[in-house]
mmCIF file with all atom_site columns, C-alpha atoms in Angstrom:
data_model
loop_
_atom_site.group_PDB
_atom_site.id
_atom_site.type_symbol
_atom_site.label_atom_id
_atom_site.label_alt_id
_atom_site.label_comp_id
_atom_site.label_asym_id
_atom_site.label_entity_id
_atom_site.label_seq_id
_atom_site.pdbx_PDB_ins_code
_atom_site.Cartn_x
_atom_site.Cartn_y
_atom_site.Cartn_z
_atom_site.occupancy
_atom_site.B_iso_or_equiv
_atom_site.pdbx_formal_charge
_atom_site.auth_seq_id
_atom_site.auth_comp_id
_atom_site.auth_asym_id
_atom_site.auth_atom_id
_atom_site.pdbx_PDB_model_num
ATOM 1   C CA . MET A 1 1   ? -13.470 29.181 148.476 1.00 0.00 ? 19  MET A CA 1
ATOM 2   C CA . GLU A 1 2   ? -12.553 26.626 145.862 1.00 0.00 ? 20  GLU A CA 1
ATOM 3   C CA . THR A 1 3   ? -9.784  27.223 143.368 1.00 0.00 ? 21  THR A CA 1
ATOM 4   C CA . LEU A 1 4   ? -11.015 28.826 140.142 1.00 0.00 ? 22  LEU A CA 1
ATOM 5   C CA . VAL A 1 5   ? -9.509  27.811 136.802 1.00 0.00 ? 23  VAL A CA 1
ATOM 6   C CA . LEU A 1 6   ? -10.173 30.124 133.855 1.00 0.00 ? 24  LEU A CA 1
ATOM 7   C CA . ASN A 1 7   ? -9.289  29.122 130.299 1.00 0.00 ? 25  ASN A CA 1
ATOM 8   C CA . LEU A 1 8   ? -7.521  32.154 128.807 1.00 0.00 ? 26  LEU A CA 1
ATOM 9   C CA . GLU A 1 9   ? -6.124  30.563 125.645 1.00 0.00 ? 27  GLU A CA 1
ATOM 10  C CA . THR A 1 10  ? -7.968  33.056 123.428 1.00 0.00 ? 28  THR A CA 1
ATOM 11  C CA . VAL A 1 11  ? -6.902  36.051 125.543 1.00 0.00 ? 29  VAL A CA 1
ATOM 12  C CA . ASN A 1 12  ? -3.120  35.524 125.252 1.00 0.00 ? 30  ASN A CA 1
ATOM 13  C CA . LEU A 1 13  ? -2.241  37.066 128.621 1.00 0.00 ? 31  LEU A CA 1
ATOM 14  C CA . THR A 1 14  ? 1.330   38.389 128.305 1.00 0.00 ? 32  THR A CA 1
ATOM 15  C CA . ASP A 1 15  ? 3.944   38.092 131.047 1.00 0.00 ? 33  ASP A CA 1
ATOM 16  C CA . ALA A 1 16  ? 3.661   41.843 131.704 1.00 0.00 ? 34  ALA A CA 1
ATOM 17  C CA . GLN A 1 17  ? -0.136  41.639 131.966 1.00 0.00 ? 35  GLN A CA 1
ATOM 18  C CA . PHE A 1 18  ? 0.088   38.657 134.319 1.00 0.00 ? 36  PHE A CA 1
ATOM 19  C CA . ASP A 1 19  ? 2.630   40.521 136.465 1.00 0.00 ? 37  ASP A CA 1
ATOM 20  C CA . ALA A 1 20  ? 0.335   43.582 136.610 1.00 0.00 ? 38  ALA A CA 1
ATOM 21  C CA . LEU A 1 21  ? -2.675  41.411 137.495 1.00 0.00 ? 39  LEU A CA 1
ATOM 22  C CA . CYS A 1 22  ? -0.751  39.937 140.431 1.00 0.00 ? 40  CYS A CA 1
ATOM 23  C CA . GLN A 1 23  ? 0.427   43.372 141.621 1.00 0.00 ? 41  GLN A CA 1
ATOM 24  C CA . LYS A 1 24  ? -3.052  44.936 141.449 1.00 0.00 ? 42  LYS A CA 1
ATOM 25  C CA . ASN A 1 25  ? -4.735  42.049 143.298 1.00 0.00 ? 43  ASN A CA 1
ATOM 26  C CA . ARG A 1 26  ? -2.426  41.221 146.194 1.00 0.00 ? 44  ARG A CA 1
ATOM 27  C CA . ASP A 1 27  ? -5.205  39.623 148.274 1.00 0.00 ? 45  ASP A CA 1
ATOM 28  C CA . TRP A 1 28  ? -5.441  36.811 145.736 1.00 0.00 ? 46  TRP A CA 1
ATOM 29  C CA . LYS A 1 29  ? -2.937  34.210 144.665 1.00 0.00 ? 47  LYS A CA 1
ATOM 30  C CA . PHE A 1 30  ? -2.598  33.700 140.907 1.00 0.00 ? 48  PHE A CA 1
ATOM 31  C CA . GLU A 1 31  ? -0.825  31.087 138.839 1.00 0.00 ? 49  GLU A CA 1
ATOM 32  C CA . ARG A 1 32  ? -0.737  30.406 135.122 1.00 0.00 ? 50  ARG A CA 1
ATOM 33  C CA . THR A 1 33  ? -0.572  26.899 133.700 1.00 0.00 ? 51  THR A CA 1
ATOM 34  C CA . VAL A 1 34  ? 1.451   25.847 130.701 1.00 0.00 ? 52  VAL A CA 1
ATOM 35  C CA . LYS A 1 35  ? -1.916  25.387 128.900 1.00 0.00 ? 53  LYS A CA 1
ATOM 36  C CA . GLY A 1 36  ? -2.765  29.086 129.296 1.00 0.00 ? 54  GLY A CA 1
ATOM 37  C CA . GLU A 1 37  ? -5.209  28.702 132.186 1.00 0.00 ? 55  GLU A CA 1
ATOM 38  C CA . LEU A 1 38  ? -5.384  31.315 134.941 1.00 0.00 ? 56  LEU A CA 1
ATOM 39  C CA . ILE A 1 39  ? -5.696  29.783 138.403 1.00 0.00 ? 57  ILE A CA 1
ATOM 40  C CA . ILE A 1 40  ? -7.168  31.968 141.155 1.00 0.00 ? 58  ILE A CA 1
ATOM 41  C CA . MET A 1 41  ? -6.782  30.856 144.765 1.00 0.00 ? 59  MET A CA 1
ATOM 42  C CA . SER A 1 42  ? -7.954  32.406 147.990 1.00 0.00 ? 60  SER A CA 1
ATOM 43  C CA . PRO A 1 43  ? -5.642  32.642 151.014 1.00 0.00 ? 61  PRO A CA 1
ATOM 44  C CA . VAL A 1 44  ? -5.201  29.423 153.017 1.00 0.00 ? 62  VAL A CA 1
ATOM 45  C CA . GLY A 1 45  ? -6.720  28.780 156.422 1.00 0.00 ? 63  GLY A CA 1
ATOM 46  C CA . GLY A 1 46  ? -4.904  28.528 159.720 1.00 0.00 ? 64  GLY A CA 1
ATOM 47  C CA . MET A 1 47  ? -4.186  24.804 159.680 1.00 0.00 ? 65  MET A CA 1
ATOM 48  C CA . SER A 1 48  ? -2.784  24.818 156.147 1.00 0.00 ? 66  SER A CA 1
ATOM 49  C CA . GLY A 1 49  ? -0.813  27.984 156.873 1.00 0.00 ? 67  GLY A CA 1
ATOM 50  C CA . GLY A 1 50  ? 0.665   26.395 159.994 1.00 0.00 ? 68  GLY A CA 1
ATOM 51  C CA . ARG A 1 51  ? 1.729   23.246 158.147 1.00 0.00 ? 69  ARG A CA 1
ATOM 52  C CA . GLU A 1 52  ? 3.236   25.373 155.383 1.00 0.00 ? 70  GLU A CA 1
ATOM 53  C CA . ALA A 1 53  ? 5.167   27.472 157.915 1.00 0.00 ? 71  ALA A CA 1
ATOM 54  C CA . SER A 1 54  ? 6.499   24.333 159.636 1.00 0.00 ? 72  SER A CA 1
ATOM 55  C CA . LEU A 1 55  ? 7.775   22.879 156.368 1.00 0.00 ? 73  LEU A CA 1
ATOM 56  C CA . ILE A 1 56  ? 9.366   26.151 155.281 1.00 0.00 ? 74  ILE A CA 1
ATOM 57  C CA . SER A 1 57  ? 11.051  26.376 158.704 1.00 0.00 ? 75  SER A CA 1
ATOM 58  C CA . LEU A 1 58  ? 12.507  22.880 158.385 1.00 0.00 ? 76  LEU A CA 1
ATOM 59  C CA . LEU A 1 59  ? 13.730  23.573 154.867 1.00 0.00 ? 77  LEU A CA 1
ATOM 60  C CA . TRP A 1 60  ? 15.230  26.883 156.000 1.00 0.00 ? 78  TRP A CA 1
ATOM 61  C CA . LEU A 1 61  ? 16.999  25.240 158.973 1.00 0.00 ? 79  LEU A CA 1
ATOM 62  C CA . TRP A 1 62  ? 18.535  22.600 156.699 1.00 0.00 ? 80  TRP A CA 1
ATOM 63  C CA . ASN A 1 63  ? 19.647  25.273 154.230 1.00 0.00 ? 81  ASN A CA 1
ATOM 64  C CA . ASP A 1 64  ? 21.035  27.459 157.033 1.00 0.00 ? 82  ASP A CA 1
ATOM 65  C CA . ARG A 1 65  ? 23.262  24.569 158.110 1.00 0.00 ? 83  ARG A CA 1
ATOM 66  C CA . THR A 1 66  ? 24.418  23.690 154.603 1.00 0.00 ? 84  THR A CA 1
ATOM 67  C CA . ASN A 1 67  ? 24.463  27.118 152.882 1.00 0.00 ? 85  ASN A CA 1
ATOM 68  C CA . LEU A 1 68  ? 23.716  25.360 149.602 1.00 0.00 ? 86  LEU A CA 1
ATOM 69  C CA . GLY A 1 69  ? 20.944  27.538 148.248 1.00 0.00 ? 87  GLY A CA 1
ATOM 70  C CA . ILE A 1 70  ? 17.976  29.841 148.759 1.00 0.00 ? 88  ILE A CA 1
ATOM 71  C CA . VAL A 1 71  ? 14.580  28.984 150.312 1.00 0.00 ? 89  VAL A CA 1
ATOM 72  C CA . PHE A 1 72  ? 11.316  30.512 149.064 1.00 0.00 ? 90  PHE A CA 1
ATOM 73  C CA . SER A 1 73  ? 7.783   30.720 150.441 1.00 0.00 ? 91  SER A CA 1
ATOM 74  C CA . SER A 1 74  ? 4.468   30.335 148.646 1.00 0.00 ? 92  SER A CA 1
ATOM 75  C CA . SER A 1 75  ? 4.504   34.072 147.935 1.00 0.00 ? 93  SER A CA 1
ATOM 76  C CA . THR A 1 76  ? 7.098   33.550 145.183 1.00 0.00 ? 94  THR A CA 1
ATOM 77  C CA . ILE A 1 77  ? 5.972   32.901 141.621 1.00 0.00 ? 95  ILE A CA 1
ATOM 78  C CA . PHE A 1 78  ? 8.480   31.119 139.388 1.00 0.00 ? 96  PHE A CA 1
ATOM 79  C CA . ARG A 1 79  ? 8.322   31.593 135.625 1.00 0.00 ? 97  ARG A CA 1
ATOM 80  C CA . LEU A 1 80  ? 8.971   28.010 134.504 1.00 0.00 ? 98  LEU A CA 1
ATOM 81  C CA . PRO A 1 81  ? 10.832  27.166 131.278 1.00 0.00 ? 99  PRO A CA 1
ATOM 82  C CA . ASN A 1 82  ? 7.688   25.456 129.908 1.00 0.00 ? 100 ASN A CA 1
ATOM 83  C CA . GLY A 1 83  ? 5.698   28.718 130.126 1.00 0.00 ? 101 GLY A CA 1
ATOM 84  C CA . GLY A 1 84  ? 3.872   28.174 133.406 1.00 0.00 ? 102 GLY A CA 1
ATOM 85  C CA . ASP A 1 85  ? 3.949   30.672 136.275 1.00 0.00 ? 103 ASP A CA 1
ATOM 86  C CA . ARG A 1 86  ? 3.816   28.607 139.444 1.00 0.00 ? 104 ARG A CA 1
ATOM 87  C CA . SER A 1 87  ? 4.050   29.208 143.167 1.00 0.00 ? 105 SER A CA 1
ATOM 88  C CA . PRO A 1 88  ? 4.881   26.136 145.281 1.00 0.00 ? 106 PRO A CA 1
ATOM 89  C CA . ASP A 1 89  ? 4.148   26.103 149.009 1.00 0.00 ? 107 ASP A CA 1
ATOM 90  C CA . ALA A 1 90  ? 7.908   25.944 149.629 1.00 0.00 ? 108 ALA A CA 1
ATOM 91  C CA . ALA A 1 91  ? 10.846  25.875 147.238 1.00 0.00 ? 109 ALA A CA 1
ATOM 92  C CA . TRP A 1 92  ? 14.629  25.675 147.191 1.00 0.00 ? 110 TRP A CA 1
ATOM 93  C CA . ILE A 1 93  ? 17.114  26.663 144.487 1.00 0.00 ? 111 ILE A CA 1
ATOM 94  C CA . GLU A 1 94  ? 20.791  25.721 144.455 1.00 0.00 ? 112 GLU A CA 1
ATOM 95  C CA . LEU A 1 95  ? 22.901  28.826 145.100 1.00 0.00 ? 113 LEU A CA 1
ATOM 96  C CA . SER A 1 96  ? 24.931  28.898 141.857 1.00 0.00 ? 114 SER A CA 1
ATOM 97  C CA . ARG A 1 97  ? 21.746  28.629 139.763 1.00 0.00 ? 115 ARG A CA 1
ATOM 98  C CA . TRP A 1 98  ? 20.202  31.524 141.721 1.00 0.00 ? 116 TRP A CA 1
ATOM 99  C CA . GLU A 1 99  ? 23.354  33.621 141.382 1.00 0.00 ? 117 GLU A CA 1
ATOM 100 C CA . ASN A 1 100 ? 23.255  33.187 137.584 1.00 0.00 ? 118 ASN A CA 1
ATOM 101 C CA . LEU A 1 101 ? 20.037  35.223 137.457 1.00 0.00 ? 119 LEU A CA 1
ATOM 102 C CA . THR A 1 102 ? 20.163  38.977 136.942 1.00 0.00 ? 120 THR A CA 1
ATOM 103 C CA . LEU A 1 103 ? 19.007  41.349 139.673 1.00 0.00 ? 121 LEU A CA 1
ATOM 104 C CA . ALA A 1 104 ? 15.898  42.169 137.627 1.00 0.00 ? 122 ALA A CA 1
ATOM 105 C CA . GLU A 1 105 ? 15.089  38.449 137.286 1.00 0.00 ? 123 GLU A CA 1
ATOM 106 C CA . LYS A 1 106 ? 15.525  37.925 141.036 1.00 0.00 ? 124 LYS A CA 1
ATOM 107 C CA . GLU A 1 107 ? 13.314  40.910 141.886 1.00 0.00 ? 125 GLU A CA 1
ATOM 108 C CA . GLY A 1 108 ? 10.517  39.854 139.521 1.00 0.00 ? 126 GLY A CA 1
ATOM 109 C CA . PHE A 1 109 ? 9.118   36.377 138.950 1.00 0.00 ? 127 PHE A CA 1
ATOM 110 C CA . PRO A 1 110 ? 12.369  34.407 138.646 1.00 0.00 ? 128 PRO A CA 1
ATOM 111 C CA . PRO A 1 111 ? 12.608  32.587 135.286 1.00 0.00 ? 129 PRO A CA 1
ATOM 112 C CA . ILE A 1 112 ? 13.786  29.319 136.809 1.00 0.00 ? 130 ILE A CA 1
ATOM 113 C CA . CYS A 1 113 ? 12.362  26.014 137.967 1.00 0.00 ? 131 CYS A CA 1
ATOM 114 C CA . PRO A 1 114 ? 13.217  25.306 141.610 1.00 0.00 ? 132 PRO A CA 1
ATOM 115 C CA . ASP A 1 115 ? 15.425  22.307 142.350 1.00 0.00 ? 133 ASP A CA 1
ATOM 116 C CA . PHE A 1 116 ? 13.076  21.227 145.149 1.00 0.00 ? 134 PHE A CA 1
ATOM 117 C CA . VAL A 1 117 ? 9.406   22.040 145.745 1.00 0.00 ? 135 VAL A CA 1
ATOM 118 C CA . ILE A 1 118 ? 6.825   21.173 148.374 1.00 0.00 ? 136 ILE A CA 1
ATOM 119 C CA . GLU A 1 119 ? 3.124   21.241 147.582 1.00 0.00 ? 137 GLU A CA 1
ATOM 120 C CA . LEU A 1 120 ? 0.686   20.729 150.447 1.00 0.00 ? 138 LEU A CA 1
ATOM 121 C CA . ARG A 1 121 ? -2.811  19.583 149.646 1.00 0.00 ? 139 ARG A CA 1
ATOM 122 C CA . SER A 1 122 ? -5.405  21.533 151.603 1.00 0.00 ? 140 SER A CA 1
ATOM 123 C CA . ARG A 1 123 ? -9.098  20.682 151.894 1.00 0.00 ? 141 ARG A CA 1
ATOM 124 C CA . THR A 1 124 ? -9.959  22.846 148.898 1.00 0.00 ? 142 THR A CA 1
ATOM 125 C CA . ASP A 1 125 ? -7.176  21.576 146.592 1.00 0.00 ? 143 ASP A CA 1
ATOM 126 C CA . SER A 1 126 ? -8.142  19.268 143.751 1.00 0.00 ? 144 SER A CA 1
ATOM 127 C CA . LEU A 1 127 ? -5.835  16.242 143.624 1.00 0.00 ? 145 LEU A CA 1
ATOM 128 C CA . LYS A 1 128 ? -6.054  16.248 139.815 1.00 0.00 ? 146 LYS A CA 1
ATOM 129 C CA . LEU A 1 129 ? -4.987  19.921 139.583 1.00 0.00 ? 147 LEU A CA 1
ATOM 130 C CA . LEU A 1 130 ? -2.210  19.405 142.134 1.00 0.00 ? 148 LEU A CA 1
ATOM 131 C CA . LYS A 1 131 ? -0.820  16.458 140.145 1.00 0.00 ? 149 LYS A CA 1
ATOM 132 C CA . GLU A 1 132 ? -0.937  18.538 136.956 1.00 0.00 ? 150 GLU A CA 1
ATOM 133 C CA . LYS A 1 133 ? 0.922   21.321 138.754 1.00 0.00 ? 151 LYS A CA 1
ATOM 134 C CA . MET A 1 134 ? 3.617   18.907 139.948 1.00 0.00 ? 152 MET A CA 1
ATOM 135 C CA . GLU A 1 135 ? 4.041   17.651 136.369 1.00 0.00 ? 153 GLU A CA 1
ATOM 136 C CA . GLU A 1 136 ? 4.812   21.209 135.241 1.00 0.00 ? 154 GLU A CA 1
ATOM 137 C CA . TYR A 1 137 ? 7.817   21.312 137.572 1.00 0.00 ? 155 TYR A CA 1
ATOM 138 C CA . LEU A 1 138 ? 9.118   18.134 135.908 1.00 0.00 ? 156 LEU A CA 1
ATOM 139 C CA . ASP A 1 139 ? 8.680   19.353 132.315 1.00 0.00 ? 157 ASP A CA 1
#
């Protein structure tokens, strides 16, 4: 299945509504762009999942040796400062930045932009949309 992008500018989906949508539809992966679009993605296939797992493993091994931060999988949605809700394939946050978050922020969608992200392009990913997503991490 291709990624679906819905323009929800006129709907004004609140953070609480977005959180509830994600919780009620766990078989789907949702993101929200800074422009107010809802992105709906299906689960990845075996090859993409394997590449993602390999990269997360390498990032985790490096972090385990250095103890500099926290590693996250693609299951984590980050509430970015620019208003987007994004889920990179792998992410890392420096430990002191993570520790500055409250327990509630850590348990929900953390309101922080990761220090390092990895985005893998699968067969169904649009290069244009992936570049736009990467720009949101830089904003």
